[in-house]
Every structure is written in C-alpha cells, then in structure tokens.
Short mmCIF file of the C-alpha atoms (twelve columns), coordinates in Angstrom:
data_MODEL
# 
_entry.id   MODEL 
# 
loop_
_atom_site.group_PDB 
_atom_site.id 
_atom_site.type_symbol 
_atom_site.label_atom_id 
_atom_site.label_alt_id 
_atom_site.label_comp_id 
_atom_site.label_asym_id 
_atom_site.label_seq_id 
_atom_site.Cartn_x 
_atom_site.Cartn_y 
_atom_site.Cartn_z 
_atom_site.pdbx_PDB_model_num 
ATOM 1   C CA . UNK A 1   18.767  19.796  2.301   1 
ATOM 2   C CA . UNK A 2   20.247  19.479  5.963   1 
ATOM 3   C CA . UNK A 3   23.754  18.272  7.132   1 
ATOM 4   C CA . UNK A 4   22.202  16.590  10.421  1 
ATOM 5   C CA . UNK A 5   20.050  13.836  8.643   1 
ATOM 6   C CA . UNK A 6   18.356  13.087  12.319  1 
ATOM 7   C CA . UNK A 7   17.352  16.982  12.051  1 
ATOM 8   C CA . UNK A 8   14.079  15.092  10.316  1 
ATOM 9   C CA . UNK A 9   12.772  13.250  13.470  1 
ATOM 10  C CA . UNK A 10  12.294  16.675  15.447  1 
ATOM 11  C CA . UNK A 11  11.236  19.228  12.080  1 
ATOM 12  C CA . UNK A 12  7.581   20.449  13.004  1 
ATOM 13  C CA . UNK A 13  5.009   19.425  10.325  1 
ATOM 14  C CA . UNK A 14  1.772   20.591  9.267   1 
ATOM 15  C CA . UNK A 15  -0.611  19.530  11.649  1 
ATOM 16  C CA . UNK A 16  -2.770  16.438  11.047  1 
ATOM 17  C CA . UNK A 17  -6.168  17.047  9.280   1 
ATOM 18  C CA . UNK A 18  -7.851  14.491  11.917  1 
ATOM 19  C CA . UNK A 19  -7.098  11.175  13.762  1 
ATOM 20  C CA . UNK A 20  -9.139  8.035   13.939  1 
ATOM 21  C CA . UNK A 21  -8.760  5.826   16.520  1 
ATOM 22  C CA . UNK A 22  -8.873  1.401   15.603  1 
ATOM 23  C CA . UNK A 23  -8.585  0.430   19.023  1 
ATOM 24  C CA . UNK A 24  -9.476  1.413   22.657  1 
ATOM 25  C CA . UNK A 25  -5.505  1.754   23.826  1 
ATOM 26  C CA . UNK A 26  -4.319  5.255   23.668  1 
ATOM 27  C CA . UNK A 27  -1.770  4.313   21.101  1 
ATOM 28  C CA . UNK A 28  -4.500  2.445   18.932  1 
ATOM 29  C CA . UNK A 29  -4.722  5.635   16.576  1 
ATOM 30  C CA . UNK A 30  -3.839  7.208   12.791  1 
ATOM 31  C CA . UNK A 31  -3.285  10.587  11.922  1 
ATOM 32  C CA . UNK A 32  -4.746  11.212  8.831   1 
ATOM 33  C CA . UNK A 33  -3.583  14.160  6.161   1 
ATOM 34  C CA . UNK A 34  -5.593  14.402  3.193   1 
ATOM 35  C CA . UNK A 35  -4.531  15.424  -0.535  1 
ATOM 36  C CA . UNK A 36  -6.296  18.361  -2.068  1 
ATOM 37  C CA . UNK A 37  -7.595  16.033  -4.792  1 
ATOM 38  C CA . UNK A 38  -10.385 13.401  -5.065  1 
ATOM 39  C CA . UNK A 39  -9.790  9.866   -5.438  1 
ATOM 40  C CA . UNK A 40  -6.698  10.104  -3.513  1 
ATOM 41  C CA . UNK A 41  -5.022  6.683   -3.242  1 
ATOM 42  C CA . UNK A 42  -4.708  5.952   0.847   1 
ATOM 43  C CA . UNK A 43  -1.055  5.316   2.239   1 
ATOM 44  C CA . UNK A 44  -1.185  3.835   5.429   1 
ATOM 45  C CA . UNK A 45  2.449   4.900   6.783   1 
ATOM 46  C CA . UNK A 46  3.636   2.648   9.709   1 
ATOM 47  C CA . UNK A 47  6.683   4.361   11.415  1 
ATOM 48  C CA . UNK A 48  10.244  3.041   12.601  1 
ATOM 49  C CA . UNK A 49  11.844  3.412   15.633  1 
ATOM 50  C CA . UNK A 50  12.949  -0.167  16.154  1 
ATOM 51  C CA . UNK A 51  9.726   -0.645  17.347  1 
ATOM 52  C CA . UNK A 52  10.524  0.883   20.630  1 
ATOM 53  C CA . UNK A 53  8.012   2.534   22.686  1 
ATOM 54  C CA . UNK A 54  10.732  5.489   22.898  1 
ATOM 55  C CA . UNK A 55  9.670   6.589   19.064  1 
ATOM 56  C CA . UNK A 56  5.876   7.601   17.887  1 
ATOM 57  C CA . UNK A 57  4.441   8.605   14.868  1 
ATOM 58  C CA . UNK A 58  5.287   12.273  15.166  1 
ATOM 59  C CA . UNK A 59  8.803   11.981  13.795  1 
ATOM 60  C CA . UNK A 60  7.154   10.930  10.269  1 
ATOM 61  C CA . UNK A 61  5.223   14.309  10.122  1 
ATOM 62  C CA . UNK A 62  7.173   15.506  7.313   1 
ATOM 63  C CA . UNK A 63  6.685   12.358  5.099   1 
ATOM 64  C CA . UNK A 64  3.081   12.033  5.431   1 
ATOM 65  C CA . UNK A 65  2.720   16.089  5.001   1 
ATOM 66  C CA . UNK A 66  4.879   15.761  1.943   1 
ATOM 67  C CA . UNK A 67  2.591   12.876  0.438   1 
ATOM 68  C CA . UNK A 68  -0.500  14.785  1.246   1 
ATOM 69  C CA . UNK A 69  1.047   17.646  -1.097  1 
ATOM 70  C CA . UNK A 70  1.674   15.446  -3.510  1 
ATOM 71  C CA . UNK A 71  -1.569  13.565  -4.281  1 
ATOM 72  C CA . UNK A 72  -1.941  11.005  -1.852  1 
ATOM 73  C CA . UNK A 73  -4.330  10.476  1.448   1 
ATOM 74  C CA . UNK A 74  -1.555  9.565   4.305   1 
ATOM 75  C CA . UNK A 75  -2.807  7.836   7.848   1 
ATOM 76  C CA . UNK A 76  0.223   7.386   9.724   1 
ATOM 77  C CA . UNK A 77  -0.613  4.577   12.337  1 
ATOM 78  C CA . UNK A 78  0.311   4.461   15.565  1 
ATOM 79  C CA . UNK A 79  0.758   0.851   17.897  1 
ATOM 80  C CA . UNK A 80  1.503   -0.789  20.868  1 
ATOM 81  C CA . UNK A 81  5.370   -1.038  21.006  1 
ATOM 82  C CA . UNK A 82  7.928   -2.884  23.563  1 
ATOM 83  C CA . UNK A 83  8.532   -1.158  26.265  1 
ATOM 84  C CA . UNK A 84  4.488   -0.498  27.014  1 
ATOM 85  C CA . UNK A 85  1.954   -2.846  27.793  1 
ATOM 86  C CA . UNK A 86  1.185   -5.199  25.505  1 
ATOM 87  C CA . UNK A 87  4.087   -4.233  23.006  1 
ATOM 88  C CA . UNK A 88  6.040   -6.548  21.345  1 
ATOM 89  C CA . UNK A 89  4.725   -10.086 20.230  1 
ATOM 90  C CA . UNK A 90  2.379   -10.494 20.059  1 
ATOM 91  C CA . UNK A 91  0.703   -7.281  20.360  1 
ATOM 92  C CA . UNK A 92  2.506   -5.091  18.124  1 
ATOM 93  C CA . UNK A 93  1.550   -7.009  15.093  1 
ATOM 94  C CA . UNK A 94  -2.002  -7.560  15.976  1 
ATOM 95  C CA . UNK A 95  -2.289  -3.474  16.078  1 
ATOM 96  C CA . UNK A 96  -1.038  -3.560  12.613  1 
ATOM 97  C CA . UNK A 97  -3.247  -6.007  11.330  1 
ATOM 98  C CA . UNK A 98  -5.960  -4.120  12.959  1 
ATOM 99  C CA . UNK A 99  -5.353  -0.839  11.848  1 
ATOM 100 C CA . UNK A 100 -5.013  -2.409  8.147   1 
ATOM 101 C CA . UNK A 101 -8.269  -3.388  8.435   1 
ATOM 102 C CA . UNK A 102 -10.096 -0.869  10.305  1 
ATOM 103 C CA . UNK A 103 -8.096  2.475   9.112   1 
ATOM 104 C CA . UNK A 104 -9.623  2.449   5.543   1 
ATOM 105 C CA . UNK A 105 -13.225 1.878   6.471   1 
ATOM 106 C CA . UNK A 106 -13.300 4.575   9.546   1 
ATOM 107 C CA . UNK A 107 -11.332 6.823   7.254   1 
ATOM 108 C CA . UNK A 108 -14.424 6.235   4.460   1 
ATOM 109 C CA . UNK A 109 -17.085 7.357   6.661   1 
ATOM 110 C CA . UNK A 110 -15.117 10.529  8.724   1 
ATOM 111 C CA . UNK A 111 -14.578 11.210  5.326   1 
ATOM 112 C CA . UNK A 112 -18.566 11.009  4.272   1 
ATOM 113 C CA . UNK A 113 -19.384 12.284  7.619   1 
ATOM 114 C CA . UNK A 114 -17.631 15.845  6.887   1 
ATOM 115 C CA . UNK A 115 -18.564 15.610  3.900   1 
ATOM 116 C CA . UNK A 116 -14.657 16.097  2.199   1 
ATOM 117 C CA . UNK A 117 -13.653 14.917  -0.642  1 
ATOM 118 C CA . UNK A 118 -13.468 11.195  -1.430  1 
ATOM 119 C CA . UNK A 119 -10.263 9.007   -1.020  1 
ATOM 120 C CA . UNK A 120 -9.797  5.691   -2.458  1 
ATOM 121 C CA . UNK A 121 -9.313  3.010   -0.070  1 
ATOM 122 C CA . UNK A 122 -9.011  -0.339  -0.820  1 
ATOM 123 C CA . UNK A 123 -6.528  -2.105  -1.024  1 
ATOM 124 C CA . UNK A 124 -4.389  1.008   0.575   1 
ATOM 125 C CA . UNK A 125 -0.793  0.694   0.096   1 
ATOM 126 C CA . UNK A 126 1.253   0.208   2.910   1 
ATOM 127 C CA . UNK A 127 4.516   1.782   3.654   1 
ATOM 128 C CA . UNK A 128 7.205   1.639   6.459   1 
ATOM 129 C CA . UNK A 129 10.194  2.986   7.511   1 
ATOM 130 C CA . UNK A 130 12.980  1.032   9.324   1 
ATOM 131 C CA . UNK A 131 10.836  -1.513  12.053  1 
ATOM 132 C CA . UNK A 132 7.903   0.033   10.394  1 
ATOM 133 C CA . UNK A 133 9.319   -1.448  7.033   1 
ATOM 134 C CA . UNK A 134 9.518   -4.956  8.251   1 
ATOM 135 C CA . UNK A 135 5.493   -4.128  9.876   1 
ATOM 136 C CA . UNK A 136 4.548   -3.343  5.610   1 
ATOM 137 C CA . UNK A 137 6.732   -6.256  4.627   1 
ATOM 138 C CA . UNK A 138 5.196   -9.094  7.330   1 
ATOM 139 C CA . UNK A 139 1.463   -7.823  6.970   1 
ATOM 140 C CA . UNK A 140 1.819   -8.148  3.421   1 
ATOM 141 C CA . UNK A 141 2.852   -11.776 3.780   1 
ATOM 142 C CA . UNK A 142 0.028   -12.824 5.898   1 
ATOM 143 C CA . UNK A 143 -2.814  -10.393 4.319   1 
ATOM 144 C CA . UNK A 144 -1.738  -9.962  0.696   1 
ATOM 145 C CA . UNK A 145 -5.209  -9.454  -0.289  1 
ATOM 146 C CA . UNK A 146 -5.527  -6.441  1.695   1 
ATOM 147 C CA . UNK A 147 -2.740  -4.813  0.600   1 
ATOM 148 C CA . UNK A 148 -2.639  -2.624  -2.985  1 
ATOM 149 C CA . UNK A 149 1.747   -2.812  -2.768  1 
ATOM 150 C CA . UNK A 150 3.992   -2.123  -0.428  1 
ATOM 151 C CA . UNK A 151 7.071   0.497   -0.027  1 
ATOM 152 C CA . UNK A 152 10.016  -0.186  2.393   1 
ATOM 153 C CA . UNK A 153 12.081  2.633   3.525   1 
ATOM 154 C CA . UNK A 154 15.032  0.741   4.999   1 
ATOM 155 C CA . UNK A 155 13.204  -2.010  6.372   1 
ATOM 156 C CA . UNK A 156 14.629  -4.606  8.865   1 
ATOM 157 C CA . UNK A 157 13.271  -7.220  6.191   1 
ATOM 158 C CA . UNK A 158 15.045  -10.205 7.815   1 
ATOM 159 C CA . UNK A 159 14.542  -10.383 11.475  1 
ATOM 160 C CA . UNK A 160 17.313  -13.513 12.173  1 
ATOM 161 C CA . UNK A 161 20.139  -11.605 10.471  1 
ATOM 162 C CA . UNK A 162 18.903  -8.587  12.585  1 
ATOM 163 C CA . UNK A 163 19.147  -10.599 15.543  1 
ATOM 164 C CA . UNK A 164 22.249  -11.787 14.933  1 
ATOM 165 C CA . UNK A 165 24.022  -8.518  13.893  1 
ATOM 166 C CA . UNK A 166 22.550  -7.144  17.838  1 
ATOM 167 C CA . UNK A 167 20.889  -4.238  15.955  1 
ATOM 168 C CA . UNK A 168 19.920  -1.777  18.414  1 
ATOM 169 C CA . UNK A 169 21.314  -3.027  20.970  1 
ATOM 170 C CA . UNK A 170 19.462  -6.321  20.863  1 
ATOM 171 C CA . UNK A 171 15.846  -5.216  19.367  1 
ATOM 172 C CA . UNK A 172 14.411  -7.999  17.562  1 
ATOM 173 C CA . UNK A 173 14.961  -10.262 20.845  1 
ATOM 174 C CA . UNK A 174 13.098  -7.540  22.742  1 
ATOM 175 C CA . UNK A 175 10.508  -7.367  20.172  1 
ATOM 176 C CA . UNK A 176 9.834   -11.443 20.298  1 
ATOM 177 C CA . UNK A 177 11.121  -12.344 23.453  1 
ATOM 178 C CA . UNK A 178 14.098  -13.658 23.150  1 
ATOM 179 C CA . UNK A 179 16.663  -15.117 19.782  1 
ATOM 180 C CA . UNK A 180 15.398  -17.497 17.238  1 
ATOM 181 C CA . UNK A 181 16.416  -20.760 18.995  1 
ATOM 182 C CA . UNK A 182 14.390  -19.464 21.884  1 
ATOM 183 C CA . UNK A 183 11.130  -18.537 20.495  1 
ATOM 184 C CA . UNK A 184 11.590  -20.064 17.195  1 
ATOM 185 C CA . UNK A 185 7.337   -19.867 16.578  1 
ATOM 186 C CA . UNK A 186 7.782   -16.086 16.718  1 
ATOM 187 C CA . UNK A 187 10.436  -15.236 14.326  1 
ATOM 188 C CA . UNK A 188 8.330   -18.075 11.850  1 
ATOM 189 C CA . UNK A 189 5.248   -15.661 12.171  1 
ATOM 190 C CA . UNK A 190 6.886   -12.576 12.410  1 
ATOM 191 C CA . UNK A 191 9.797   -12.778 9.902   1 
ATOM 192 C CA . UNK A 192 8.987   -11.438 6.166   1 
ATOM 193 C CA . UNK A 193 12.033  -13.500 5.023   1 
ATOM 194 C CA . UNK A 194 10.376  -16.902 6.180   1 
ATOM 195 C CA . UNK A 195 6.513   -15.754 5.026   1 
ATOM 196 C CA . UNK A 196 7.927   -15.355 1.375   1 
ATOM 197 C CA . UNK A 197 6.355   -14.750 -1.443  1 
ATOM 198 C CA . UNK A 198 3.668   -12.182 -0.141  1 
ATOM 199 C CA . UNK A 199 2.438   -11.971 -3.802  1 
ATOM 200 C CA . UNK A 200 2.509   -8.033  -3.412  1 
ATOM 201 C CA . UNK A 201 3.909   -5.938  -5.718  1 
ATOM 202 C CA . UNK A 202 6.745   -4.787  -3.592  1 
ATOM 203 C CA . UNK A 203 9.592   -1.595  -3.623  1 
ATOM 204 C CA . UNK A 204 12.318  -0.980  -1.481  1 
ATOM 205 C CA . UNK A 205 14.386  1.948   -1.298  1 
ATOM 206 C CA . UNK A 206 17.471  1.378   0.739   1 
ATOM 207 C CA . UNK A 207 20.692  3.961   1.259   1 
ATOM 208 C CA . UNK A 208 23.861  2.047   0.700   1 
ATOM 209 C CA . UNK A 209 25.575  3.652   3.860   1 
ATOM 210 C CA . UNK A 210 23.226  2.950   6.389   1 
ATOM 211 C CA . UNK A 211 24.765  2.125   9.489   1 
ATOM 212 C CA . UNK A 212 21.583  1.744   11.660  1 
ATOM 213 C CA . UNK A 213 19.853  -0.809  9.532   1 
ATOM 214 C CA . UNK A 214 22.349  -2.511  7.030   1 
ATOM 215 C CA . UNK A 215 21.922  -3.121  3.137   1 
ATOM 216 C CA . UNK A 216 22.595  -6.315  3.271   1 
ATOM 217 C CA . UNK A 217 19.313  -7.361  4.648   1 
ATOM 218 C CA . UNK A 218 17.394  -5.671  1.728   1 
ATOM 219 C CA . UNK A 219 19.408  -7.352  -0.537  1 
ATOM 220 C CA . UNK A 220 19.128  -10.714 0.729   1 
ATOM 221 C CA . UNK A 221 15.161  -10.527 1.011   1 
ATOM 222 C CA . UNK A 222 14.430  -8.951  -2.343  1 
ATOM 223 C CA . UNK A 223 17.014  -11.809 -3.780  1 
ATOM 224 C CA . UNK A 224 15.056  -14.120 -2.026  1 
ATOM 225 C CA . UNK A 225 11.261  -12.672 -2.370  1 
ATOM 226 C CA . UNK A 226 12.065  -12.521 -6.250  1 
ATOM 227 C CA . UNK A 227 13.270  -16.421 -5.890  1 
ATOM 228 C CA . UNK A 228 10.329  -17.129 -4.644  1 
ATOM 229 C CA . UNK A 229 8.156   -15.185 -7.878  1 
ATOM 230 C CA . UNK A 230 7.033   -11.975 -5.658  1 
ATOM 231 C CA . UNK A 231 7.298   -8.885  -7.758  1 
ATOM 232 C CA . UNK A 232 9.814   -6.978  -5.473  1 
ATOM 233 C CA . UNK A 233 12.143  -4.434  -6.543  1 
ATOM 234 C CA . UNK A 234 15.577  -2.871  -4.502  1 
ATOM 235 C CA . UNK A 235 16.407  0.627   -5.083  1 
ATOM 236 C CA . UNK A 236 19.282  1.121   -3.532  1 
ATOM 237 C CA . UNK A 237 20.647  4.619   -3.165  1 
ATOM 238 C CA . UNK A 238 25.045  4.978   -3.082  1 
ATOM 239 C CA . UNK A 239 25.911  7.695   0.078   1 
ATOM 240 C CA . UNK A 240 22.890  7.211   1.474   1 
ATOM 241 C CA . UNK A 241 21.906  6.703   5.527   1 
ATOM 242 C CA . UNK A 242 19.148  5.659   7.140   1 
ATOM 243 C CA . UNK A 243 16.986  9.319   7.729   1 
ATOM 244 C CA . UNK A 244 17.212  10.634  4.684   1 
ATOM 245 C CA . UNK A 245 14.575  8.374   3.038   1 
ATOM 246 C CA . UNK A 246 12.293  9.437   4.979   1 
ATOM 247 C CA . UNK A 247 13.402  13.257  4.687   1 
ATOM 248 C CA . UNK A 248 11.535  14.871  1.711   1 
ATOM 249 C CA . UNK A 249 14.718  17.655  1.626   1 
ATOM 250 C CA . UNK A 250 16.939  15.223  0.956   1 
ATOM 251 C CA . UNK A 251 18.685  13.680  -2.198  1 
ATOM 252 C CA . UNK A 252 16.865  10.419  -1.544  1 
ATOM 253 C CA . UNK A 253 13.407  11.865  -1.617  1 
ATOM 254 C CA . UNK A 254 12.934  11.627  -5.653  1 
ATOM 255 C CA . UNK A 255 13.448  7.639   -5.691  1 
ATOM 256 C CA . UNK A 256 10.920  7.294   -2.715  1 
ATOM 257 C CA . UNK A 257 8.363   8.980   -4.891  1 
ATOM 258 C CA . UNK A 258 9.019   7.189   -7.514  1 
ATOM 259 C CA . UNK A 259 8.892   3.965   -5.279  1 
ATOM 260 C CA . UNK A 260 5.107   5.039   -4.484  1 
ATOM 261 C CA . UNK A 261 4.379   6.171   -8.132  1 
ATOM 262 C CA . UNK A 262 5.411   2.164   -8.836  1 
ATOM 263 C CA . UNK A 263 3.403   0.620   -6.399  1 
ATOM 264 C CA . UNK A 264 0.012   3.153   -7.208  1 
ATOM 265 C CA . UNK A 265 0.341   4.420   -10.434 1 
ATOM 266 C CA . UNK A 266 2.745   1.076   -12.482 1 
ATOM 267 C CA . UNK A 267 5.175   3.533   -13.471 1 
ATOM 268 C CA . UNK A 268 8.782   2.201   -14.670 1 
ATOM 269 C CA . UNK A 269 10.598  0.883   -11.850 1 
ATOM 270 C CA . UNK A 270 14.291  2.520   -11.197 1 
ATOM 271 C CA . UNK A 271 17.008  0.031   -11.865 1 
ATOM 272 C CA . UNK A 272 18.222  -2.060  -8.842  1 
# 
C-alpha cells in the first residue's frame, strides 16, 4: 500500500505480452497481457485520463498486469483523444467502438498464429476507469450485444452533471465541443445517463472521497439505470479517492475483483 495514491500512474509494470493494432492512427492500438491459463475471459480495459490526449494507456500497466495474474486476458486500448487530431467527438468514440469490435477477433488469430494458449473472446467484458468508465458505460448502451458486462472504476457516468460541476477544468465541453445547450445531439449520443437501460449486466466501484470525479454521479446513474430495469450494481467504497481503484496495492483492490468476478464468473454482488 502507498501514501501517494497518484504513485500508481508512474509504477513500471510488466511489459506487455504483444500489441495489436485496430486502426491505421498511431494511437489505434491494445496492449495485450495474457493469463497463464486457457479459456481466459478477455477484458478489454479502456483507460481514464479525462480523455485528454495528455494521459495514455501506460498509467493502467499495473491493473491489466494484475488481471493477467489473476486469470484474465487484459487488452488495454488505446484512442484518439482531444487534444490530437481527430480526438474528441466524434472520433474518440468511434475508436472505441472499433476496437470493441476488432480487438477480440485480431486477438483470436495472434493468438492461433503463435500458437498460445486460447482466450475466450466474445462478448469480452469491458472495463474503464474515470473517462474510460463513461467509454464502458456509453458503448454498452449503443452495442449491448457485444458486450459480456461492464465494470466502472469511477466513471464520469453522467456527462451533463460533469459539465456542469466544470470537472477538469471544463472536459466534457472539450470532449463534445461545447455544453449541452450547444451541441445538445452530442451529449444525446454520448451520455450513458440518456442511452439508459444498456441491458448489460453492469458494476461500479466508486470511492466515496473522490474529489476528481464525484460520487454523486455514480449514484445518480445506477439509481437511474436500475429505474430503467438494467442490472447495475454501485459499490461504493467509504475513504476512498479516485487512484486507488485502479491500484492493485491498495485497500480498494479486493471489491474491484470482486466487481469482475460479478460480471464473468455471477458471483454474489457486494452490497451497495
């Protein structure tokens, strides 16, 4: 356990066993770590960041090593994000969506190619931290076939109260061009809160003292997403900030396995 919980972002990791690339941009790319075991389920991990072109995938290293350890196949995706070309709407979300797709079936045949051991693939579950939990939460509303469940590490699950509460200095308007009277067609495509119910078995794990991405919003989507007959469950963690959910040496890091054994294996759900 570590007293700096940002001490995560910069921790060196295990290396990646390989990376597949969905697109032709340089940031259209996974890094894949595989589990020791066959039949692996896939995680495809997108990460947060605030979707700012300022964070990549690397600071997630630890997570996705951490998974591997533990049983599961982890491709951490990489995107487009504002501050780059083509960032923001509506490019960030089409990388998603394409790296849903394309991820599981280029991981199937590197796989067969090298002749390693099998993973399973479809549906892959799809996790997110932060911006990269709102990524799980919105391509699970427009793709819910596609998707096996879904786990939200602190997600920005409700992009108007996100606007509204200037997280990040403004984010969410740099991510969709401007506030929700402006561009009111983005936030209806791109907000999970107004795509509800995804119909996708759904846990998120949320630290009650996070001052980078507030509680509240967690709250008021799962209250919502379970209004609207989704299957979603809050776990939300007293003392907790925003890092150390994605931190396997911290306290939190027990209730976000147990958020993926939900979502892959149907074991009990922690109490909300």
């Amino acid at each position: 356990m570590t007293s700096d919980p940002r001490e995560v972002l910069s921790r060196p990791a295990r290396p990646a066993d390989f990376t597949l690339r969905y697109g032709e941009h340089p940031d259209q790319v996974a890094d894949v770590r595989l589990a020791a075991v066959a039949g692996a389920p896939l995680v495809l991990f997108i990460h947060g960041g605030f979707w700012r072109s300022e964070w990549d995938r690397t600071h997630v290293g630890p997570l996705a090593a951490d998974l591997a350890d533990r049983g599961y196949a982890v491709a951490t995706v990489e995107f487009r994000r504002t501050g780059q070309p083509g960032g923001g709407w509506p490019g960030t979300f089409s990388d998603v969506a394409s790296a849903a797709v394309a991820v599981p079936d280029l991981l199937a045949k590197e796989i067969a190619h090298r002749g390693l051991r099998p993973v399973s693939v479809a549906p892959p579950i799809l996790a997110g931290h932060s911006a990269g939990g709102h990524l799980a939460l919105w391509y699970a509303a427009v793709a819910p076939d596609a998707v096996g469940g879904v786990v939200a590490l602190a997600p920005v699950a409700d992009l108007a109260r996100a606007h509204e509460l200037h997280l990040d200095d403004g984010a969410v308007a740099d991510l969709l061009g401007g506030s929700p009277d402006e561009v009111p067609e983005a936030y209806a495509a791109a907000d999970p809160m107004r795509n509800l119910p995804s119909n996708v078995r759904t846990v998120i794990v949320h630290g009650g003292d996070d001052p980078i991405v507030p509680v509240e919003l967690s709250r008021t989507f799962c209250r919502m997403a379970r209004r609207a007959g989704d299957d979603t469950t809050l776990v939300e963690l007293a003392g907790v900030e925003h890092f150390a959910v994605i931190d396997p040496l911290s306290a939190a890091w027990p209730a976000v396995l147990a958020a993926f054994g939900t979502v892959t294996r149907g074991e009990a759900e922690a109490d909300d």
